[in-house]
Amino acid sequence: MKLLQKSVFANLGMGLAGRLFSQLFSFFIVVYLARILGPADYGDISLALALVSYFSLVASFGLPTIGTREVARAQTDSQDAVSVLFSLRVGLAIVFYSMLVLYGVLFVSNQRLFYLLILYGLTMVSSACLLDWFFVGMEDLQSITVANLLGSVVSCSLVFLWVKDVTNIYFIPVYSFVGSVIACSYLHYLYRNIQPLHICFNLTQFRALLKMALPFALAGLLSQVYENMDMILLGYFVGSEEVGYYSVAYKIVIALSSIIAIYSQSTWPVMIRLLATDQQQVGEFLRQNFHSMLYFMIPVITGGTILAHSLITAFFGEVYAPAVMPFILLLYYVFFMALSVTMANLLLAVKKDKNYLSALALGAATNVAGNLALIPYWRATGSAAAMVIAELVVFLCMVVKVKPLLNEPWVNYKFLFISMGSSAIMAACVFGMQQFLHFHVGFLVLSGSLIYVGVSWPFCAKFIRRTSQI
């Protein structure tokens, strides 16, 4: 197989372009569904997705991460290994989809929620067939971008065309499954042009893969606890309507998280390659990653705090005004998450899986405890506050675990001062335009972005692009 090595910025640009369009379609769908369904019915969809995510996570069992890491290291023909891993994923997906159906029969009394679980669960099987982990390992995000776009366009178009009110609610997961199948089929077509893929059964290899993937499976489960447990606990303590408020705030935040995920996907294979070929550049590469995350997130949390009410009410309507405070708090959760992910990449690249796992375990425990303590008093706002506290704990743990690996400074203070100063200038301009000129929130977001980049980029570019030749 031909070696596919792309620069971080080429991969990032392609990944961000695809994710931007996919998230744009998804965001319009969220706005559309939230408006036509209302907080309570939209909360049922969010609750179903949260429950399905746990079964889906166990079904994947960290295997995509193992596949990505091994492909990134070898960058060579891997036909048999890919077939074995693919077969194991499909088998696990079928088993855990059956368990999801059994769970619904035994424990879900709400008929609508039961059918939503069964239908959304179909994506577990299509996701198991997805070969995105292979293309990430080969540093080829272009193929993944096209696949995601195809799936998003199809599923979103079907929802806009055929879902008109709550009576069509069951079509929503069906159309999501159709989009997932299309994305999966496209990647299979590309892969089969390179080498064949076949179903196989090798119990010895399955056991070896599961043993290797166990730390990643546990890490994913713990991560899922403090990413989705809040919605489940909200639904249990205060009902679907509060889940609906929290969910619309979280959906906007997911768009930011997806950008961070794309950057992480772009940099992790490079980090692995540098550790194997040129360890002297690892420290500089980590600094570049920190600068990139901070350059993106500092203006986001600043502008998002100022424009939170306008953003929520402009897109979702005044009925979703209770989502404003959860949205502001979740922005700070994403800020700490962006920095934690950067450090996690290094830990996973050097196979410090247990260190990463222990940080997530502490974060998950903190999140559950925070939700149990805060939801009865502050409802959705309490869940968002628990997310921030949990991610701050994870961030501090990551700092402690990564510092022995890299003692040199991680962030240039001149860069930090310029970025924060530029963000303050942007905030003053946006606040003035909002209060005195009453511009639309979309114009304020665009104007604020241009002001921040215009003021900061001439000074900050060198800190972000310093190792772009990697």
Tab-separated table of N, CA, C and O in Angstrom, residues 17 24 62 64 72 116 207 219 227 290 295 328 331 339 415 424 432:
chain	number	residue	atom	x	y	z
A	17	ALA	N	-13.052	21.323	6.992
A	17	ALA	CA	-14.002	21.675	5.934
A	17	ALA	C	-15.167	20.695	5.923
A	17	ALA	O	-16.341	21.089	5.891
A	24	LEU	N	-22.831	21.942	10.091
A	24	LEU	CA	-23.797	22.946	9.656
A	24	LEU	C	-25.136	22.290	9.355
A	24	LEU	O	-26.199	22.761	9.790
A	62	GLY	N	-13.222	0.220	22.085
A	62	GLY	CA	-11.905	0.828	21.874
A	62	GLY	C	-11.156	0.320	20.670
A	62	GLY	O	-10.009	0.708	20.429
A	64	PRO	N	-11.523	0.881	17.342
A	64	PRO	CA	-11.084	1.865	16.344
A	64	PRO	C	-9.782	2.565	16.727
A	64	PRO	O	-8.937	2.835	15.864
A	72	ALA	N	-1.164	3.688	11.938
A	72	ALA	CA	-0.275	4.861	11.944
A	72	ALA	C	1.176	4.455	12.154
A	72	ALA	O	2.090	5.066	11.586
A	116	LEU	N	-37.736	4.543	19.846
A	116	LEU	CA	-36.595	5.389	19.489
A	116	LEU	C	-35.277	4.671	19.781
A	116	LEU	O	-34.316	4.751	18.999
A	207	ARG	N	-9.213	-12.431	20.935
A	207	ARG	CA	-8.833	-12.248	22.335
A	207	ARG	C	-7.672	-11.269	22.477
A	207	ARG	O	-7.662	-10.424	23.378
A	219	ALA	N	-11.545	3.652	28.950
A	219	ALA	CA	-11.417	5.103	28.827
A	219	ALA	C	-12.639	5.696	28.132
A	219	ALA	O	-13.170	6.729	28.546
A	227	GLU	N	-20.009	12.542	29.696
A	227	GLU	CA	-20.521	13.249	28.536
A	227	GLU	C	-22.018	13.023	28.333
A	227	GLU	O	-22.708	13.884	27.781
A	290	PHE	N	-0.969	23.166	21.707
A	290	PHE	CA	-1.531	24.005	22.765
A	290	PHE	C	-1.868	25.401	22.239
A	290	PHE	O	-2.936	25.952	22.537
A	295	TYR	N	-5.705	29.469	20.829
A	295	TYR	CA	-6.058	30.502	19.851
A	295	TYR	C	-7.511	30.363	19.413
A	295	TYR	O	-8.202	31.363	19.177
A	328	ILE	N	-23.466	28.601	28.534
A	328	ILE	CA	-22.265	29.344	28.943
A	328	ILE	C	-21.312	28.430	29.710
A	328	ILE	O	-20.098	28.404	29.455
A	331	LEU	N	-19.420	25.923	27.531
A	331	LEU	CA	-18.304	26.496	26.778
A	331	LEU	C	-16.991	26.330	27.547
A	331	LEU	O	-15.948	26.031	26.958
A	339	LEU	N	-7.744	21.325	26.002
A	339	LEU	CA	-6.388	21.205	26.537
A	339	LEU	C	-6.108	19.780	27.017
A	339	LEU	O	-5.001	19.264	26.848
A	415	PHE	N	2.515	34.769	23.442
A	415	PHE	CA	1.371	34.341	22.643
A	415	PHE	C	0.084	34.447	23.458
A	415	PHE	O	-0.951	34.926	22.970
A	424	ALA	N	-10.081	40.448	24.209
A	424	ALA	CA	-10.704	41.550	24.953
A	424	ALA	C	-11.159	42.662	24.008
A	424	ALA	O	-12.245	43.239	24.175
A	432	GLY	N	-20.385	46.417	22.256
A	432	GLY	CA	-20.855	47.721	21.808
A	432	GLY	C	-21.851	47.603	20.663
A	432	GLY	O	-22.898	48.271	20.659
